[in-house]
XYZ file of C-alpha atoms in Angstrom:
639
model
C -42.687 54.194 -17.751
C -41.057 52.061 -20.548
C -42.463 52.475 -24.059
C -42.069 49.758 -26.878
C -41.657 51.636 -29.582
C -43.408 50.089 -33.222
C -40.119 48.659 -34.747
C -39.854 46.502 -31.783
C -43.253 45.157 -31.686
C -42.952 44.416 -35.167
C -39.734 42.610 -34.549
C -41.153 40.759 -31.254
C -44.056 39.510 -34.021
C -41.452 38.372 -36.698
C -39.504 36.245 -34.171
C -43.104 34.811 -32.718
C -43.933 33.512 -36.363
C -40.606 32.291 -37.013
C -40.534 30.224 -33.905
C -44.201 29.228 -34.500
C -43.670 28.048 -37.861
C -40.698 26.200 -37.292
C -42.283 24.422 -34.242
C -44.875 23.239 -36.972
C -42.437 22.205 -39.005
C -40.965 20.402 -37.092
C -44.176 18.785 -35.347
C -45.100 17.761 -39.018
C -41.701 16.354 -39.896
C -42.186 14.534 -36.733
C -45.264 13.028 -37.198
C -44.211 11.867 -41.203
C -40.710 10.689 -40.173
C -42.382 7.169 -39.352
C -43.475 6.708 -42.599
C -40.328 8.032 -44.022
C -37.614 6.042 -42.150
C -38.568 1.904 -42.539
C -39.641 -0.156 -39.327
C -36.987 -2.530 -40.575
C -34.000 0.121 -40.358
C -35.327 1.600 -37.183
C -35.038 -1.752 -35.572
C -31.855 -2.811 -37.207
C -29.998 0.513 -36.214
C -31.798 -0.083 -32.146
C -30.581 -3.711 -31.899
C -27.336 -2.793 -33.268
C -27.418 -0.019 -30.613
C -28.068 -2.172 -27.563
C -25.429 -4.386 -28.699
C -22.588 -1.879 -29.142
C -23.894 -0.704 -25.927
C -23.650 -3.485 -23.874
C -21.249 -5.495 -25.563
C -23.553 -8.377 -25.916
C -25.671 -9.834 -28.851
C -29.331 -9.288 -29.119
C -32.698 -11.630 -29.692
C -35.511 -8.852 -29.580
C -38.465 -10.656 -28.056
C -41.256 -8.139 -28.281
C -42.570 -5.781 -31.612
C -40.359 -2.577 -31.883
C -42.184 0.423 -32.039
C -41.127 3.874 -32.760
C -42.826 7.116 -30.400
C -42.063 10.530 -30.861
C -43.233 12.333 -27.789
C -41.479 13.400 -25.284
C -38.794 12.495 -27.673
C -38.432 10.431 -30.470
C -37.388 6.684 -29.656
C -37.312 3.427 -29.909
C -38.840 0.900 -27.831
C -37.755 -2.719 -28.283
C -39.748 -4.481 -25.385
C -38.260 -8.047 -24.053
C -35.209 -8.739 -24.840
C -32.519 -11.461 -24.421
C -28.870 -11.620 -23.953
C -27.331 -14.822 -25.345
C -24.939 -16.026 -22.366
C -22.847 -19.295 -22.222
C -24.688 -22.629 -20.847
C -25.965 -21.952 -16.942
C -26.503 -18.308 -17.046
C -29.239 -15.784 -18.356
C -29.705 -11.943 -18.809
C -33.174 -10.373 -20.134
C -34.769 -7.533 -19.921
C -38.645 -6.451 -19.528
C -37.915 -3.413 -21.913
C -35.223 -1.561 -23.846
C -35.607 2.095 -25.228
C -33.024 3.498 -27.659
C -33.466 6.979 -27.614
C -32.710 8.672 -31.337
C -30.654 12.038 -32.427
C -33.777 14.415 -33.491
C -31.479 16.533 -35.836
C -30.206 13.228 -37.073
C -33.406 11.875 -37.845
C -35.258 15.063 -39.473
C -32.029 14.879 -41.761
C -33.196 11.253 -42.265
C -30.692 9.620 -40.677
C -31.042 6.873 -37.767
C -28.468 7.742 -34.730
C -29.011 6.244 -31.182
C -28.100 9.276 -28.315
C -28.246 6.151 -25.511
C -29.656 2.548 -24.872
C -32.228 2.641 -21.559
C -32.316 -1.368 -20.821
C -35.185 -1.987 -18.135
C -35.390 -4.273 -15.406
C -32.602 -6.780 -16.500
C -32.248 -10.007 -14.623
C -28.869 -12.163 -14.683
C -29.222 -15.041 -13.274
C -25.704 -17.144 -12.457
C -25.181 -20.465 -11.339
C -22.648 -22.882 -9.396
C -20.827 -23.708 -12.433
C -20.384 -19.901 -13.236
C -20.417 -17.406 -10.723
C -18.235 -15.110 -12.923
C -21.060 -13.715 -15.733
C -19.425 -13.923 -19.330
C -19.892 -10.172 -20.433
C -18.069 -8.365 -23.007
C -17.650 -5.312 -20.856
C -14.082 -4.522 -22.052
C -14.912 -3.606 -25.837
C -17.928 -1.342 -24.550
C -15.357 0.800 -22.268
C -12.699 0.866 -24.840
C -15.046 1.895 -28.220
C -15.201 5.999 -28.382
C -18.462 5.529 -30.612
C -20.974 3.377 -28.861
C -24.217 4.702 -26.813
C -24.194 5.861 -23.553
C -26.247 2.978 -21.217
C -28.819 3.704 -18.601
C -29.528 0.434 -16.572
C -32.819 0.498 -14.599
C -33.647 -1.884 -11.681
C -31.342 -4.270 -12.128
C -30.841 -8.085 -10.663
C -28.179 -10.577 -10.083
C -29.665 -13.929 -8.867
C -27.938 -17.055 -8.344
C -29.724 -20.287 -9.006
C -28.486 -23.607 -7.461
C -28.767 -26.969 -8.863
C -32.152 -28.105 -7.772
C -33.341 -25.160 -9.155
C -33.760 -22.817 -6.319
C -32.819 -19.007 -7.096
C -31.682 -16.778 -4.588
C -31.334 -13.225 -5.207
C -27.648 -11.477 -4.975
C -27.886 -8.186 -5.569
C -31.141 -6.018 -6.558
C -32.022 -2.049 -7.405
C -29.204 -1.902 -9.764
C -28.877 1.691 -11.012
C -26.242 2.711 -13.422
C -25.445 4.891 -16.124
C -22.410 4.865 -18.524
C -21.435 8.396 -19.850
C -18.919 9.640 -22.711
C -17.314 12.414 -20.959
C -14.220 15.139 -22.515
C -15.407 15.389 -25.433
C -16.013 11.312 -25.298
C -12.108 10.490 -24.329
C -13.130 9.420 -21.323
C -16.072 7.297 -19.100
C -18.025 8.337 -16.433
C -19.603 5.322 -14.344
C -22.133 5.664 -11.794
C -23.982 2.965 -10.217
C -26.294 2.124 -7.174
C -27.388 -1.303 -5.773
C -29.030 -2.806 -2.727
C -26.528 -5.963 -1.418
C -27.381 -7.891 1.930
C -30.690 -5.322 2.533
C -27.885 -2.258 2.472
C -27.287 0.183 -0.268
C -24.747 1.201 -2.093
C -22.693 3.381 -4.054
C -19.982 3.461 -6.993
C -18.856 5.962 -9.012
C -15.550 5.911 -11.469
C -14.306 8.136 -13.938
C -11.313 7.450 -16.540
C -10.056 10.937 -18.352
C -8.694 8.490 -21.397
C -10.538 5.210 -21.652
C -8.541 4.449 -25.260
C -4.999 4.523 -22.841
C -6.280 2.920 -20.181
C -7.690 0.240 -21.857
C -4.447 -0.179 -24.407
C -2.318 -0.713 -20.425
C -0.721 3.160 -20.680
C -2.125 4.364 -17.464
C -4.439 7.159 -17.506
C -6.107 9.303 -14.249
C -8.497 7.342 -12.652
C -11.064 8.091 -9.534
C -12.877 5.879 -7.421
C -14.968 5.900 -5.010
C -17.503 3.056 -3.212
C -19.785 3.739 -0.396
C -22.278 2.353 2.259
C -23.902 3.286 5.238
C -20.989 3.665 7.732
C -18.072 3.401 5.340
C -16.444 4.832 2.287
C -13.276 4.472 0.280
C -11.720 6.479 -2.169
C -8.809 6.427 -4.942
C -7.296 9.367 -6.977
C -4.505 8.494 -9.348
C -3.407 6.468 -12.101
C -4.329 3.473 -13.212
C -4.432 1.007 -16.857
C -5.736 -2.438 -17.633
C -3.986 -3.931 -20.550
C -2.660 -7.723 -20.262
C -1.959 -6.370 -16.290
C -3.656 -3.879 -14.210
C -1.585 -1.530 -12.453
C -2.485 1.356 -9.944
C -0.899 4.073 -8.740
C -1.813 6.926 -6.021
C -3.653 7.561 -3.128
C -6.307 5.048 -1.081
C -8.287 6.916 1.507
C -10.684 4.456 3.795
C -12.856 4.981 7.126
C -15.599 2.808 8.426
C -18.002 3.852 11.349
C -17.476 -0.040 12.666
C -15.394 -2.258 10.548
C -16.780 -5.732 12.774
C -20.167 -4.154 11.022
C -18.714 -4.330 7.787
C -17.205 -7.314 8.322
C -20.389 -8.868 8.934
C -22.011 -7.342 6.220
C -19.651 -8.581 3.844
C -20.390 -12.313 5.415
C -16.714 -12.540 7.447
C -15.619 -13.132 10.527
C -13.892 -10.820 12.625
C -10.527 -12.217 14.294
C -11.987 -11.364 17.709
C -15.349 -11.975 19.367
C -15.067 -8.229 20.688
C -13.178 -4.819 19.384
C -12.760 -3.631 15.504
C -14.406 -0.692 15.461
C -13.906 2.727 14.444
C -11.348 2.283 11.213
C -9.409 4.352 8.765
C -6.535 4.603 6.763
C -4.736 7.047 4.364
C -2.310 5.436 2.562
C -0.412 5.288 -1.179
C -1.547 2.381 -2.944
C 0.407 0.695 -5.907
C -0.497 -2.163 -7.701
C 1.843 -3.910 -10.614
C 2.246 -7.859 -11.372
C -0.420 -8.962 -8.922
C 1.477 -7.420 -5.993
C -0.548 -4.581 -4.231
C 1.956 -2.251 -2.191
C 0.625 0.513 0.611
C 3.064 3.135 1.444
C 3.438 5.740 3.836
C 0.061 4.175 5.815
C -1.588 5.971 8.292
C -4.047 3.523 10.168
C -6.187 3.864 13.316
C -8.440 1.028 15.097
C -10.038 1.295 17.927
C -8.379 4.483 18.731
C -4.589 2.613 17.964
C -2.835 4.655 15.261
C 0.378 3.091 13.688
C 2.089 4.071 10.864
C 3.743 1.841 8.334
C 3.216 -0.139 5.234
C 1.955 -3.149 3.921
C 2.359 -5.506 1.188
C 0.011 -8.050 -0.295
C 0.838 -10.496 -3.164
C -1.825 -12.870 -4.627
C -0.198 -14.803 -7.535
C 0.648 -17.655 -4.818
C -1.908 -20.163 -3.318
C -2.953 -17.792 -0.612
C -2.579 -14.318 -0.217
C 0.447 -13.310 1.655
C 0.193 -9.688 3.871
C 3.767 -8.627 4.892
C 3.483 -5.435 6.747
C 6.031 -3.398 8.982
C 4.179 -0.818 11.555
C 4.934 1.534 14.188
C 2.876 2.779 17.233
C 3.055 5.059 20.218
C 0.867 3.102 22.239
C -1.557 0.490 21.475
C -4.515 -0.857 23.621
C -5.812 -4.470 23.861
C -8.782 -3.460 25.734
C -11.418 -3.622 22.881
C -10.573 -7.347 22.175
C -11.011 -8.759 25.695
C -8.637 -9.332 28.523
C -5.649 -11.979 28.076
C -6.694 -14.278 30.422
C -6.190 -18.097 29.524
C -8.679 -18.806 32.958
C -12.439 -19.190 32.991
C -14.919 -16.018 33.371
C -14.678 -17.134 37.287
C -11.280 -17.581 36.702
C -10.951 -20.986 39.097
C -10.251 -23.440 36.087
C -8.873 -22.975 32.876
C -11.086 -22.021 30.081
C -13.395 -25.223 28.545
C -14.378 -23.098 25.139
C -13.339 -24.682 21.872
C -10.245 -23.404 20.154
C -11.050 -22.729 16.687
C -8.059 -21.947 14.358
C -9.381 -22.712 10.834
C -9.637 -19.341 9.952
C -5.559 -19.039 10.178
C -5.636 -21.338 6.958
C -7.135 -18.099 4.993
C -4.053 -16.346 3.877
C -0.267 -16.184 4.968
C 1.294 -13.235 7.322
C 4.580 -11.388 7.889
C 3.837 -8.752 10.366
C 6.229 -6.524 12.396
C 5.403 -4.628 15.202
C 7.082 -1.820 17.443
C 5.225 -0.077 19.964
C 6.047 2.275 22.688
C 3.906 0.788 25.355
C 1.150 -1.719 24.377
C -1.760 -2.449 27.042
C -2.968 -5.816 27.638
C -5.817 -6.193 30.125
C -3.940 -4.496 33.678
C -1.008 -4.972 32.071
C 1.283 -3.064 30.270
C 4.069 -3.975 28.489
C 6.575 -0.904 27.302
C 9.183 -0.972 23.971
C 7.684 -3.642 22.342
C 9.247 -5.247 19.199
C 6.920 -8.040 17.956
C 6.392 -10.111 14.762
C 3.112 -12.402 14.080
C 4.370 -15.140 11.230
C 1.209 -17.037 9.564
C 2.414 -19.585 7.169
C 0.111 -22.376 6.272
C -2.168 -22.301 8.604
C 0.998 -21.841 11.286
C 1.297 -19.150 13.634
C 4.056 -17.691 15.574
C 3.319 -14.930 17.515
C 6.850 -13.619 19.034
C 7.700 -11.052 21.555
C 11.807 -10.441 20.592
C 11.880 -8.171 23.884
C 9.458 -5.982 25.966
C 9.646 -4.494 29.635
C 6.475 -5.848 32.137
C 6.106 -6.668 35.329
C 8.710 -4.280 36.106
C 11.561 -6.354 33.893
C 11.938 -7.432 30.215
C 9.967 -10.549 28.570
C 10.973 -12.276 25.609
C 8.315 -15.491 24.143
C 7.473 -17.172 21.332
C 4.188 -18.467 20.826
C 3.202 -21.392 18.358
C 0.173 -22.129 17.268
C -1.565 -24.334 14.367
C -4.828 -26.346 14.143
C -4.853 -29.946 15.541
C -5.467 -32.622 13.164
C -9.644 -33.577 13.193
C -10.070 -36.962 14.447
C -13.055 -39.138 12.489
C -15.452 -37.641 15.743
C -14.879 -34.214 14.545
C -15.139 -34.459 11.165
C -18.541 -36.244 11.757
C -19.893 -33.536 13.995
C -18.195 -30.546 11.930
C -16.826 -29.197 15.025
C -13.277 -27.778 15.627
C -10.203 -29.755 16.064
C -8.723 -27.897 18.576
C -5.217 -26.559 18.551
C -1.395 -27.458 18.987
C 0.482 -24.894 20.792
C 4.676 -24.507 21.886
C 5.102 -21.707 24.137
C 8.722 -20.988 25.006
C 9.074 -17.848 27.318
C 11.647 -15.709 29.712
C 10.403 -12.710 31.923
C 13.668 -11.672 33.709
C 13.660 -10.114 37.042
C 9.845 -9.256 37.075
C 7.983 -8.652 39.505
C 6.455 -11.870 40.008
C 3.105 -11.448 41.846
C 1.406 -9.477 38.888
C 3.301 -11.302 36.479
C 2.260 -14.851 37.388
C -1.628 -13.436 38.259
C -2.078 -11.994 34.504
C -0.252 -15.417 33.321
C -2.463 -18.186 35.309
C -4.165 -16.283 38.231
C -1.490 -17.489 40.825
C -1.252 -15.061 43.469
C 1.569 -16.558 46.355
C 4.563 -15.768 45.693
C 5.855 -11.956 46.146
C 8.967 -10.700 44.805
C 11.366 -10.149 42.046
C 12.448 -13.280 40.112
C 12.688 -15.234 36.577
C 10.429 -16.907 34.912
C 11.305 -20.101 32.348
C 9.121 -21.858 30.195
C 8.657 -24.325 27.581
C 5.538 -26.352 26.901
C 3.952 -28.236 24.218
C 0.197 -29.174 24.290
C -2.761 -30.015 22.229
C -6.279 -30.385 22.710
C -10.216 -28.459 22.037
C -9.955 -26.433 24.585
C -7.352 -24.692 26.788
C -8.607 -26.826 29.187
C -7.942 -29.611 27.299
C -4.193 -28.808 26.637
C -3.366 -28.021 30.196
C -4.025 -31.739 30.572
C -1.775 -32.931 27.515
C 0.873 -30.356 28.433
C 4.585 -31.691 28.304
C 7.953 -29.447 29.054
C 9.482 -27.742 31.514
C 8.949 -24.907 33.764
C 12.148 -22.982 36.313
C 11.508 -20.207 39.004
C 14.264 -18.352 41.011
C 13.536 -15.243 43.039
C 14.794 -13.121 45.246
C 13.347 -11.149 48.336
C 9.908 -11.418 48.503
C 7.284 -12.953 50.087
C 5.431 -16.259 50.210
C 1.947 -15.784 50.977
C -0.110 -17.593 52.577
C 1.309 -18.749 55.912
C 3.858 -18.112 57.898
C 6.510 -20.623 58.381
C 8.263 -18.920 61.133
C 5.397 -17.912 63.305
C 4.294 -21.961 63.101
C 7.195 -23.320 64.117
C 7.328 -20.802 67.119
C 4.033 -21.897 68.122
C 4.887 -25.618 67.392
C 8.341 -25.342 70.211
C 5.902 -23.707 72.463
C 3.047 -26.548 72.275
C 2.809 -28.956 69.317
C -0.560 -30.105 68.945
C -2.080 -26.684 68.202
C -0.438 -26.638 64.738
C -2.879 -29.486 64.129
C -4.876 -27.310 62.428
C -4.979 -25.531 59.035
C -1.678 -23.358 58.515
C -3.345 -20.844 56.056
C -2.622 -17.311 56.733
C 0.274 -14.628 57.025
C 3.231 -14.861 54.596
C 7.022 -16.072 54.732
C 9.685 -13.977 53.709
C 12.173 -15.129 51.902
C 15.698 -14.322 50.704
C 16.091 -16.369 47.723
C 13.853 -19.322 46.402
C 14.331 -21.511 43.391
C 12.045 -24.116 41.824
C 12.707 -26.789 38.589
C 9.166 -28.630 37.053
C 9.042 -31.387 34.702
C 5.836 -31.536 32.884
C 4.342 -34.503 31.613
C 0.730 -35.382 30.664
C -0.220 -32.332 32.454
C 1.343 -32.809 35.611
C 4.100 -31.454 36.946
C 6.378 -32.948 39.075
C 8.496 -31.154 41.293
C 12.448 -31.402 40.648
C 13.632 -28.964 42.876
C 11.945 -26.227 45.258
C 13.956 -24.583 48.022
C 13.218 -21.706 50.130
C 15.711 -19.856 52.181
C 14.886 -17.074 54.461
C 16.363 -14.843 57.420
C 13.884 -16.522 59.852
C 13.051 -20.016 57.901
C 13.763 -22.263 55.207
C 11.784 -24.652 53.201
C 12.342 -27.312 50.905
C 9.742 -29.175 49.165
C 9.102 -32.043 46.220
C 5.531 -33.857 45.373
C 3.863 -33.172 42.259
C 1.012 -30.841 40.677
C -1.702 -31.085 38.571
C -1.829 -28.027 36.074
C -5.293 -29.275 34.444
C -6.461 -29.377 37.967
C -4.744 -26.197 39.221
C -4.577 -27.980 42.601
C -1.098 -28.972 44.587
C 0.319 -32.373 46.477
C 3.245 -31.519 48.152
C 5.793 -32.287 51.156
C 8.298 -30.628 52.820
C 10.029 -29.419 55.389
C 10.264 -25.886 57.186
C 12.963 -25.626 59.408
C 13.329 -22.647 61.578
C 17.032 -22.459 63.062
C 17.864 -21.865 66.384
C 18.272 -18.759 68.421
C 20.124 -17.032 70.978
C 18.157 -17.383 74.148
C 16.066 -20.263 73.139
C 14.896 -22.923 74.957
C 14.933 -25.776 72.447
C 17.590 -25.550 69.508
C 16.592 -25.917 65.614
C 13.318 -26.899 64.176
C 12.537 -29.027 61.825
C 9.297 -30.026 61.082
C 6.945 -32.051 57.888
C 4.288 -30.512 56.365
C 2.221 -31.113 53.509
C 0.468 -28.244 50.821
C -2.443 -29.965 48.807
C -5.681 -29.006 47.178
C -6.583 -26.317 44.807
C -3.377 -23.755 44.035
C -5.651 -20.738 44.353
C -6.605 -21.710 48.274
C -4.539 -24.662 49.213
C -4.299 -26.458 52.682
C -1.196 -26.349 54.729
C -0.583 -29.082 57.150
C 2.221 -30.243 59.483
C 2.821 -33.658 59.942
C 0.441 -35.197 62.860
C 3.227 -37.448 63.810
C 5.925 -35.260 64.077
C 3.776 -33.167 66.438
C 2.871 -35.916 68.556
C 6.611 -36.882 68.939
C 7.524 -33.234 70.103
C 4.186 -32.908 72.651
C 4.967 -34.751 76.188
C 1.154 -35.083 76.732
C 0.331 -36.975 73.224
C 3.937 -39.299 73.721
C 2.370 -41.878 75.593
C -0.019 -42.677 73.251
C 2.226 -42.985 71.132
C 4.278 -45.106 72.628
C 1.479 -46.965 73.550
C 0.226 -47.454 69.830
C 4.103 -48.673 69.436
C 3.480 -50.587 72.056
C 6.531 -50.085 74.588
C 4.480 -48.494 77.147
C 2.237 -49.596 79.816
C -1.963 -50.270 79.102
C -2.003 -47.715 81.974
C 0.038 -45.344 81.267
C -2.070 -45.560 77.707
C -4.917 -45.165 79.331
C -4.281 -42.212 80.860
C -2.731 -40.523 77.621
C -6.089 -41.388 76.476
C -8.299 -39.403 78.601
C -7.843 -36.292 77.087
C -6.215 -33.031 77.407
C -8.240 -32.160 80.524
C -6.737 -34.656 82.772
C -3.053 -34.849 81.234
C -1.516 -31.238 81.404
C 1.104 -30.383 78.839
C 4.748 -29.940 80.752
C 5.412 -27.250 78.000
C 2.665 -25.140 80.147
C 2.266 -24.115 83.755
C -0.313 -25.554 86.099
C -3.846 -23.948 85.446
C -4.712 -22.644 89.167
């Protein structure tokens, strides 16, 4: 059992009385010290608190009034900020909170300024506030400032205020041993919250432009960034160390910060880890580590913005990169029949100016992929050029450029604030590719089998890809080598056409043509191409072919001829017969010539001659009657 002994009970009571009178001391100091310290100098010293604190001067609305439970303070009610013509800032209430030891000494020192509900209000004419904020960070001896339920408001020109930014939080701390700041604030922007902190080891240096260490760090739901380095302000800011960023969704964020995302589908999982260096308005990322959509490159990037528009250079590197979040590459409608009829907005491209370079192991596209790719995307006033320099597909190597810049409005568009359209150049080689995926991904043209080269270069303009596939002018060259036409088969027909030649009358679709070698030369104009040269040649049957088609249509008028050679053993020798291809590319109909099939049947040449008219009405007659009573001489007697 533990036993006090009398010299410590009588200590225990000392200490008690001590402590007891002192708290009455100091409860009877504090209820005098009104009447000792002057109203006068208690709101002098508060005002000239709130002003050192926030940099601003003061018009104290309200009756100060001093209380000295739970602490001793100050409270200054409504106050006003004086603020250039077009903008306001007041507050509901300030508190300046006093130095007890100070003021039983009889002395007047402020400990930190609590402003209350303060409202700026900005307007068109100035959207940046005019605050003194820079003298407040750099003076060692001012209050610290508590901000409580904050608002920025804008108010427009009729009067009508709309409210920015609400639930402002912050605090503004002295921190080792009042060398440095501590900043910590929390707002609600576009109905989501969010959250700032910095901290500046040696405001004095970093204000002076020596740079001093420096954290950041900004937050919302779904994404965070951070910086830990360097940094000074001085005549120019300058930065130096690492950036660390991640969103959950950055076409989220991008929404929430009131932008549009380059792509109606994709951006979303985001990060990067990078070393970030700003000096003379040039902000430089080194050694960057970023992933989208699951496609990590690694790189840097460059942006200046001392010129009209930002310019982004940037050189990355990938393994492999997927185009699958942003929607296939297809230049056809969702039924893929016609080209696609949505408008082709490009004002965005007008935002900023871009030197990008690009190498990727294999890059994905839709069904496609595309291996060793070296690309660069160009953006120079509102001018794109998108440019493959070489990459293996469809089994060979493609090289393209693509050009691309917004079409001059016409006086309809500007009137119904709609998009102009675009102007595109496209000039492209895919050598020795394998040309039935290759021209399916490209247009959705699926007849031709085989390994050949590609050759284009187009010009076009219009709202809508549609639209440009009607204005397109250039050129377009095909040559290939063993593979397959499909579709129909050339030699088959003409077989069946020496055997009896009025039962090609019908449709020729179906089968395929092999071929050894075939070459083909298009001149484009107004959207229509017309055919220059297209030649077949095959082990069993050659074709040759001229006509025109319509690439806004998609749809084919052509002649020709298929000739099938002759053969050992054969009854007749070579065969050469007309035929026409027309309607829509996808499913067009093959046709021989009716004439040249009634001049090869024996049956159907009497009516012609008769129609000539070197024959007998008789003889006519009897051509006329049908197949039933005229027998072919090509077959034997039915029995």
């Amino acid at each position: 059992m533990l036993r006090v002994g009398q010299n410590t009970r009588r200590a225990g009571l000392i200490a008690a009385s001590v402590l007891g009178a002192g708290a009455a001391l100091l409860l009877v100091a504090m209820a005098v010290l009104p009447f000792l310290v002057p109203a006068a100098e208690l709101r002098r010293v508060a005002a000239q608190a709130l002003a050192g604190s926030t940099g601003q001067k003061v018009e104290i609305l309200g009756e100060p009034s001093i209380r000295l439970f739970p602490s001793p303070r100050v409270v200054l009610g409504k106050v006003s900020f004086p603020l250039p013509a077009g903008q306001s800032l007041d507050a509901e209430n300030v508190v300046t909170r006093l130095d007890l030891l100070q003021l039983v000494a009889g002395r007047v020192a402020v400990n930190d300024v609590i402003v209350e509900h303060p409202t700026l209000v900005l307007t068109g004419e100035g959207m940046a506030p005019a605050l003194g904020i820079a003298p407040v960070l750099a003076a060692t001896d001012r209050p610290e400032l508590r901000i409580v339920d904050g608002t920025i408001a804008w108010r427009s020109g009729s009067g009508l205020t709309r409210e920015l930014v609400s639930g402002i939080t912050a605090s503004l701390d002295r921190v080792l041993d009042r060398a440095g700041i501590a900043v910590a604030i929390q707002f609600d922007w576009r109905e989501q919250p969010v959250n700032a902190t910095l901290f500046i080891d040696d405001i004095t240096a970093f204000m002076a432009g020596t740079p001093a260490p420096m954290r950041v760090t900004v937050a919302t739901d779904g994404a965070k960034a951070r910086f830990h380095g360097r940094a000074a302000l001085g005549k120019s800011p300058t930065m130096d160390g690492a950036v660390t960023a991640d969103a959950d969704s950055l076409r989220d964020l991008f929404d929430w910060a009131g932008m549009e995302a380059p792509t109606r589908s994709g951006f979303g999982p985001f990060s990067l880890a990078s070393r970030l260096k700003l000096e003379k308005g040039e902000v430089a990322l080194t050694e960057a580590s970023v992933d989208l959509d699951g496609n990590r490159g690694d790189g840097g990037l460059l942006v200046k913005v001392s010129g009209p528009r930002p310019l982004i250079q940037g050189t990355f590197a990938a393994d492999h990169i997927t185009l699958a979040p942003y929607g296939a590459m297809r230049l056809t409608g969702g039924d893929r029949q016609g080209w696609d009829r949505g408008a082709v907005d490009l004002s965005a491209l007008g935002a900023c100016d871009l030197d990008l370079r690009l190498s990727a192991a294999r890059v994905d596209v839709g069904d496609t992929a595309l291996s060793t790719v070296a690309a660069s995307a160009v953006l120079s006033a509102g001018r794109l050029v998108l440019a493959i320099g070489e990459a293996h597909g469809w089994g060979g190597v493609l090289r393209a450029s693509l050009t691309l810049a917004p079409a001059p409005p016409d006086a309809a568009t500007l009137q119904a604030h709609r998009s102009a359209g675009a102007e595109l150049r496209l000039e492209a080689e895919a050598t020795d590719v394998e040309l039935a995926r290759a021209l399916d991904d490209i247009g959705g043209f699926r007849r031709i089998d085989g390994t050949g080269t590609l050759q284009v270069d187009v010009t076009g303009a219009g709202r809508s890809i549609q639209d440009i596939a009607a204005n397109l002018q250039g050129s377009a060259g095909l040559t290939a080598a063993n593979g397959y036409l499909n579709g129909f088969d050339v030699a088959q027909l003409l077989q069946r056409i020496e055997r009896r030649p009025l039962s090609a009358t019908s449709d020729w679709r179906g089968g395929r043509t092999a071929f050894t070698e075939i070459s083909g030369r298009i001149a484009i104009s107004d959207g229509v191409g017309t055919v220059e040269e297209l030649a077949m040649r095959g082990p069993r049957a050659q074709i040759e072919m001229t006509g025109s088609l319509s690439i806004a249509q998609r749809a084919l008028d052509l002649a020709g001829h298929a000739a099938l050679p002759a053969t050992k053993g054969a009854k007749t020798g070579a065969i050469d017969l007309p035929f026409s291809v027309r309607g829509p590319w996808d499913e067009p109909s093959i046709m021989a010539d009716p004439l040249s099939l009634i001049e090869r049947s024996g049956a159907a040449l009497p009516l012609l001659e008769a129609v000539k008219g070197r024959t007998t009405a008789p003889a006519a007659e009897r051509a006329m009657d049908g197949g039933a009573s005229v027998a072919d001489p090509q077959q034997p007697p039915a029995n």
